[in-house]
Short mmCIF file of C-alpha atoms in Angstrom, two decimals:
data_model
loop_
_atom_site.label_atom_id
_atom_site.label_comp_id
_atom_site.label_asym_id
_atom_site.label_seq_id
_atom_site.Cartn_x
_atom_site.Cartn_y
_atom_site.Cartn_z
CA UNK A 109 0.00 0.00 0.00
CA UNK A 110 1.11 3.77 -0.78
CA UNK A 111 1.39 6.35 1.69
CA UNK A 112 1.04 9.96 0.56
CA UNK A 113 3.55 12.27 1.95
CA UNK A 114 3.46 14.56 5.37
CA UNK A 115 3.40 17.69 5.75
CA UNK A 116 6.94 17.61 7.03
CA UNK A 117 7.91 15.55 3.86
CA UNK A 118 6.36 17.72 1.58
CA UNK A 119 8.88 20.58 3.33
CA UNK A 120 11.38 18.76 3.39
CA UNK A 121 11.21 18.22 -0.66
CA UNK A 122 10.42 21.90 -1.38
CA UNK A 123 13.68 22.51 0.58
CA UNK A 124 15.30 20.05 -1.28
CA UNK A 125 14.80 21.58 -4.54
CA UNK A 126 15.37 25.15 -3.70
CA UNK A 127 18.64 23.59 -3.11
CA UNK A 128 19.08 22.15 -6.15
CA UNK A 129 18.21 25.43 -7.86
CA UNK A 130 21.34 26.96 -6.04
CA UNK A 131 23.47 24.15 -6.97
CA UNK A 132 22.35 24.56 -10.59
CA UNK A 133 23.62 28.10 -10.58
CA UNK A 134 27.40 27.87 -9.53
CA UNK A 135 26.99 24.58 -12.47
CA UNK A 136 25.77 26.87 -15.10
CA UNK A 137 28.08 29.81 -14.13
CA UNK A 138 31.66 28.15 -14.03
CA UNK A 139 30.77 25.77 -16.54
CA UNK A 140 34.55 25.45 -18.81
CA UNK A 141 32.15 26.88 -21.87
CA UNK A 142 32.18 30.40 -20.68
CA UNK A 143 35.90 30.37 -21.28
CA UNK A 144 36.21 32.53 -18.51
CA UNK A 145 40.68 33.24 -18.35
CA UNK A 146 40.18 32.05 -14.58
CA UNK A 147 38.92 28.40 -15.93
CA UNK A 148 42.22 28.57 -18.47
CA UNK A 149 44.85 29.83 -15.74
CA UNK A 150 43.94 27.19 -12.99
CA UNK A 151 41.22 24.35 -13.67
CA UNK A 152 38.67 24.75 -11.07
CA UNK A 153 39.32 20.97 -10.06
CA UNK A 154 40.52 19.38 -7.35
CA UNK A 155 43.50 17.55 -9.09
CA UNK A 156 44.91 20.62 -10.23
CA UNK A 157 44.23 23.04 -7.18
CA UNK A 158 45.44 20.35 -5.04
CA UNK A 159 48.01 18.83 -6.96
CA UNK A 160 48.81 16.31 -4.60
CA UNK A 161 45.95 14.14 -4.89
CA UNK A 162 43.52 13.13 -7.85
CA UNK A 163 40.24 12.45 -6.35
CA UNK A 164 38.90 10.73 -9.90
CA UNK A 165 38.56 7.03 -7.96
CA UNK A 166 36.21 8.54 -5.15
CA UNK A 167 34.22 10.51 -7.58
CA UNK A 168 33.05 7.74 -9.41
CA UNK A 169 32.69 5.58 -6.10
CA UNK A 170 30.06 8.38 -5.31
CA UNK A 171 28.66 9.00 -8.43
CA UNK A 172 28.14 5.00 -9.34
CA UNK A 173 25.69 4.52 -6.36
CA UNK A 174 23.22 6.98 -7.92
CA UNK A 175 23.88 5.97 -11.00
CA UNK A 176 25.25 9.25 -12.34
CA UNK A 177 28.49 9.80 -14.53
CA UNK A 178 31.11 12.21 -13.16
CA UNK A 179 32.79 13.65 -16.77
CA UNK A 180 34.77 16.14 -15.79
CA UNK A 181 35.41 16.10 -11.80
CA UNK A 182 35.33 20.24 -12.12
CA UNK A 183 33.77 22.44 -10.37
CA UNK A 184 30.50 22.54 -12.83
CA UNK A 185 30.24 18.96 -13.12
CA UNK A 186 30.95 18.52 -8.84
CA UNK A 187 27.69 21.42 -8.17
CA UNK A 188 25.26 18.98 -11.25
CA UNK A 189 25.76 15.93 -9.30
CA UNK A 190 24.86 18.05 -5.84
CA UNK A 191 22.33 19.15 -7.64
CA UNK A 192 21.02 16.11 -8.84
CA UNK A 193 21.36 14.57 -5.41
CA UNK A 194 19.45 17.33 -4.13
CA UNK A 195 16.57 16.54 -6.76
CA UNK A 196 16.80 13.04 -5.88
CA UNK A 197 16.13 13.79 -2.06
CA UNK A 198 13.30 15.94 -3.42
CA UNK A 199 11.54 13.11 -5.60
CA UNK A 200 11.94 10.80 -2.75
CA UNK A 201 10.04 13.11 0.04
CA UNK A 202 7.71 13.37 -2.60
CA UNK A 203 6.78 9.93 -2.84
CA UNK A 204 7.22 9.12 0.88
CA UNK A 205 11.22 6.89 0.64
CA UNK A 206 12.52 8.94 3.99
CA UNK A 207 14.89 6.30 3.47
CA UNK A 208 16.35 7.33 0.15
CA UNK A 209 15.92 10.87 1.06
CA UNK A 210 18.07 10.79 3.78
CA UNK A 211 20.78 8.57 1.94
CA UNK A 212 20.93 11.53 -0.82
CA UNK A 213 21.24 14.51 1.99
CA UNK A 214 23.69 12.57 3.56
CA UNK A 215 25.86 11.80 0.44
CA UNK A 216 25.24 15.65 -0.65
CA UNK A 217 26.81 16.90 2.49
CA UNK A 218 30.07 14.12 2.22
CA UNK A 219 30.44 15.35 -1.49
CA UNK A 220 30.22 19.44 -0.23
CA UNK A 221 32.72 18.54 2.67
CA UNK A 222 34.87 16.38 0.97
CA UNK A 223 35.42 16.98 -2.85
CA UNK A 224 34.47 20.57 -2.84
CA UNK A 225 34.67 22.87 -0.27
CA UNK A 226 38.10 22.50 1.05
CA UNK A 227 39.70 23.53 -2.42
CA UNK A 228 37.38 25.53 -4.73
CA UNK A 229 36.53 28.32 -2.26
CA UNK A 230 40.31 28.99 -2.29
CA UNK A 231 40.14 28.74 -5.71
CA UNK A 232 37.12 30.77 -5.73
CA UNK A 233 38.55 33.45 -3.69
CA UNK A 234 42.30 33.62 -5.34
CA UNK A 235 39.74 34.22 -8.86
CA UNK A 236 38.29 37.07 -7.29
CA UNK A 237 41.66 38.96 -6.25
CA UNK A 238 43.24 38.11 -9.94
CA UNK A 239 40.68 38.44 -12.82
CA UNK A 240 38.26 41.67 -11.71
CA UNK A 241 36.19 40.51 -14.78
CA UNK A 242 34.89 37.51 -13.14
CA UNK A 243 35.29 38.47 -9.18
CA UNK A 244 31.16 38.97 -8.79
CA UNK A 245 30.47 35.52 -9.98
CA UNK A 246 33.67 34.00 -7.74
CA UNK A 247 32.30 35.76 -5.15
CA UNK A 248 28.82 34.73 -5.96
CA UNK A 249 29.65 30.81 -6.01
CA UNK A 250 32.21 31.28 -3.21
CA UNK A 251 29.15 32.83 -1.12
CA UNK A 252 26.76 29.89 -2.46
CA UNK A 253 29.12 27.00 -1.47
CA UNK A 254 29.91 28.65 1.76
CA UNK A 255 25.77 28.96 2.12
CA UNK A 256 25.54 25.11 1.80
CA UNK A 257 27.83 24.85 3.87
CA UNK A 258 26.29 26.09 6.99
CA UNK A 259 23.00 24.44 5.67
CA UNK A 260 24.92 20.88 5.62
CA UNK A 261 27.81 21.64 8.69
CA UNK A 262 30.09 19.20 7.08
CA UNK A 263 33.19 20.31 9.13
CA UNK A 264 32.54 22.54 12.23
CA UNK A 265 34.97 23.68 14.02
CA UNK A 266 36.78 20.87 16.71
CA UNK A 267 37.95 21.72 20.22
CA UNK A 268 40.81 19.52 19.76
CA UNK A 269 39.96 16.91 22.16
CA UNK A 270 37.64 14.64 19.59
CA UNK A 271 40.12 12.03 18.42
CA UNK A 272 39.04 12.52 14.99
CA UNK A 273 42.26 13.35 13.70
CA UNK A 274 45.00 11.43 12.89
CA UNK A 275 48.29 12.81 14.60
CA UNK A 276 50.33 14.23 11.91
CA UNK A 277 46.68 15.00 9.66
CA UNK A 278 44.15 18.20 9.69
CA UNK A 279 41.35 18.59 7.71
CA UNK A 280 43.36 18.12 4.28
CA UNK A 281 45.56 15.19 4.63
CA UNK A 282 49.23 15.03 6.34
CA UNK A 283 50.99 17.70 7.45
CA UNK A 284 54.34 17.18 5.94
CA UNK A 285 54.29 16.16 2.33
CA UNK A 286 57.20 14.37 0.32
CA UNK A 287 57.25 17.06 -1.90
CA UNK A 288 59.60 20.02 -2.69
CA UNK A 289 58.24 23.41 -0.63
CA UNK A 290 57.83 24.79 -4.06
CA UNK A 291 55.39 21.99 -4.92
CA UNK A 292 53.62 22.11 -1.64
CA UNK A 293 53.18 26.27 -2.32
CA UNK A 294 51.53 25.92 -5.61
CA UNK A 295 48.88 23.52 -4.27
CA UNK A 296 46.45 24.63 -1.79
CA UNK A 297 47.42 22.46 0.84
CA UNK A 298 49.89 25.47 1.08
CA UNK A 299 47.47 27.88 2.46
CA UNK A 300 46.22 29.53 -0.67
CA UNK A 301 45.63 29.25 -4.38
CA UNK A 302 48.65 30.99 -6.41
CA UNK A 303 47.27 31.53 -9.97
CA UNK A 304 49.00 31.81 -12.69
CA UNK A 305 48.32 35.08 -13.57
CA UNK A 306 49.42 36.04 -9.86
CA UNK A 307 52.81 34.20 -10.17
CA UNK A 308 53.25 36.06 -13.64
CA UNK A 309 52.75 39.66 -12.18
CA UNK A 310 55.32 38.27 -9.38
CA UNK A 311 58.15 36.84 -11.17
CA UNK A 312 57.33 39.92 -14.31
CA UNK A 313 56.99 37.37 -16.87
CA UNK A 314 54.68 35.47 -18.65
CA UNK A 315 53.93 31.85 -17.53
CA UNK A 316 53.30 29.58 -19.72
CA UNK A 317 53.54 26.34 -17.71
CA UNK A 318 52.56 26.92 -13.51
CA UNK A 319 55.85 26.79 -11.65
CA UNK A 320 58.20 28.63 -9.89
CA UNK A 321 61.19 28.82 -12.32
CA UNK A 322 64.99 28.24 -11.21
CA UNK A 323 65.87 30.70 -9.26
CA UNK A 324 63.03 32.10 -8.15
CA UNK A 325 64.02 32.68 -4.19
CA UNK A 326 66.72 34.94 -5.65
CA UNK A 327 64.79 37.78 -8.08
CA UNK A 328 64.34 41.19 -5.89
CA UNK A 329 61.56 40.96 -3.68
CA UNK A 330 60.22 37.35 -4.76
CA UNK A 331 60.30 36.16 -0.85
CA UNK A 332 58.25 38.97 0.92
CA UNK A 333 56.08 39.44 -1.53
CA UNK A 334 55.35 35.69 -1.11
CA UNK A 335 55.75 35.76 2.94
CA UNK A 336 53.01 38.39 2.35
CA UNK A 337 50.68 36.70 0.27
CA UNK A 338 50.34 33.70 2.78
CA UNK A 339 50.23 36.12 5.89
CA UNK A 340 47.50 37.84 4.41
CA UNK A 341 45.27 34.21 3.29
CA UNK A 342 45.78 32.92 6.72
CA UNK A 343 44.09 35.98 7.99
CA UNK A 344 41.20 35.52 5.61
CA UNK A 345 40.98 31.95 7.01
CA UNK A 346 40.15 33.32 10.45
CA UNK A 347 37.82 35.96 9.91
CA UNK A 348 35.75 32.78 7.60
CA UNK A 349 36.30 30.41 10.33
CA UNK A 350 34.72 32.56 12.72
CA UNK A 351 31.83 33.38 9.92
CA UNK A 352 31.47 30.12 8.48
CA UNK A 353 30.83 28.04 11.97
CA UNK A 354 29.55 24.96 9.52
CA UNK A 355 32.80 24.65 7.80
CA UNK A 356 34.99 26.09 10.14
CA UNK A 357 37.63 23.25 10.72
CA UNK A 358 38.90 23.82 6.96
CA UNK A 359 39.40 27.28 7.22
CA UNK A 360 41.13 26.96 10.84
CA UNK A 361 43.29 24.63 9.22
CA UNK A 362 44.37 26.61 6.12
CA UNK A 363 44.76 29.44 7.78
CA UNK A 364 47.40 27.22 10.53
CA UNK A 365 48.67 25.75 6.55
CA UNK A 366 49.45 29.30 5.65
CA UNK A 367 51.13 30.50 8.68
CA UNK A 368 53.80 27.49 8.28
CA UNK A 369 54.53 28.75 4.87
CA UNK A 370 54.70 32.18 5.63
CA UNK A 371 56.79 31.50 8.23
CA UNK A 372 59.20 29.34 6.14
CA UNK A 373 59.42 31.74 3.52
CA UNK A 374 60.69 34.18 6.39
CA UNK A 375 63.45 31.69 7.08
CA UNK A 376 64.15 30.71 4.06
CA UNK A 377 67.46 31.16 1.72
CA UNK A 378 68.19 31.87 -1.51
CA UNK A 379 69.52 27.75 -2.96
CA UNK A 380 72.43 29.66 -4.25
CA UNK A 381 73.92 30.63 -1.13
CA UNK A 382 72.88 26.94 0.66
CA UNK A 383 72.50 23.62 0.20
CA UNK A 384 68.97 21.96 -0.29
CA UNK A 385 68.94 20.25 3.27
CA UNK A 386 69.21 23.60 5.16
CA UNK A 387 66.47 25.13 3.74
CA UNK A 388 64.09 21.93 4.67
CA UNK A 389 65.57 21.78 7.81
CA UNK A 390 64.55 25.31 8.94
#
């Protein structure tokens, strides 16, 4: 026998597709068509804002269960399959699978927490400082994403006595990579996004592959300006941990990622005048 859905159900649907709609409109605005320069400099996906980790395995993981197709993994294709989860939730409030429902809400806020979040509101917000063409819809997405996040909470802040952590681990994997600190600066596990329009206004050149050339620690004012750039994203990182309660943990955490680099580009020394095991031992 059928049951028609309650009251509550019926809410819990219409919210379910007013979330879609909002999901549908950071999909439609960064989709790679617009040819945006921001979608050329950087890809908006996690592979290449992270660098250290392709996230192509867990995707499909997620996306198989529902049936769906991940194509791209960017940030367009990441926001249609919330979406789609979010219509999915609706259609099963609708006809009265709480069970279903709550699977997609669930997998919706594991796919905002882990696969987006963490690395395309950096993204987002290094867009917004770089290209002023496109900074109202970065800001408009970054806003959106940070929106579902306090409607899903998918990392509030810790106190630090949960256990939750692995020693060694925050909220974006281990601490200390095996990985040059160049390689570690250009991904956002870091502290920041550095485009590569902002590394060509840096270095004075164009860039046509994203790198830090030989030799970079040694061109006039290279280091401070960098030292500067990751002072000034961990203080972003705060003030949105402390505005952003429902994803809090990731911002506390870049912010502490961005401080360590800062501080190592303080202390660190041209390779020219040292060898390479001084610099990774300050």
């Amino acid at each position: 026998m059928t049951t028609s859905p309650t009251s509550s159900s019926i809410e819990a649907g219409t919210r379910a597709n007013a979330e879609a709609a909002r999901w549908m409109t950071v999909a439609r605005e960064w989709h790679r068509g617009r040819q945006r320069p921001a979608l050329i400099d950087v890809q908006p996906m996690e592979s290449s804002v992270v660098q250290l980790y392709d996230p192509a395995d867990d995707l499909a993981r997620r996306a198989r269960t529902w049936n769906y197709e991940i194509v791209s993994g960017d940030l367009s294709d990441l926001a249609r399959f919330g979406a789609a989860l979010a219509r999915a939730e609706g259609e099963a409030w609708a006809s009265d699978r709480g069970h279903i429902a709550t699977r997609a809400h669930e997998d919706r806020r594991f796919l905002l927490g882990d696969r987006i979040l963490h690395w395309a509101v950096p993204w987002l917000d290094a867009v917004a400082r770089q290209y002023p063409n496109a900074a109202e819809a970065a800001n408009t997405a970054k806003s959106t994403l940070l929106d579902l996040g306090e409607l899903h909470r998918p990392a509030p802040a810790l106190s630090g006595t949960e256990g939750l952590v692995v020693p060694g681990f925050d909220g974006f994997g281990p601490l200390d990579q095996d990985a040059s600190f160049e390689t570690i600066m250009l991904s956002v596990w870091g502290g920041t996004v550095l485009l590569n329009g902002y590394l060509a206004d840096l270095l004075g050149r164009p860039m046509g592959e994203r790198r830090l050339p030989d030799g970079w620690d040694s061109l006039p004012g290279v280091l401070p300006a960098l030292e500067a750039t990751f002072t000034a994203a961990a203080g972003r990182w705060d003030i949105l941990a402390v505005s952003r309660p429902g994803s809090a943990q990731l911002w506390r955490d870049l912010a502490n990622r961005a401080r360590r680099s800062a501080a190592k580009l303080g202390r660190w020394k041209p390779y020219r005048d040292i060898s390479d095991e001084e610099n990774w031992s300050s």
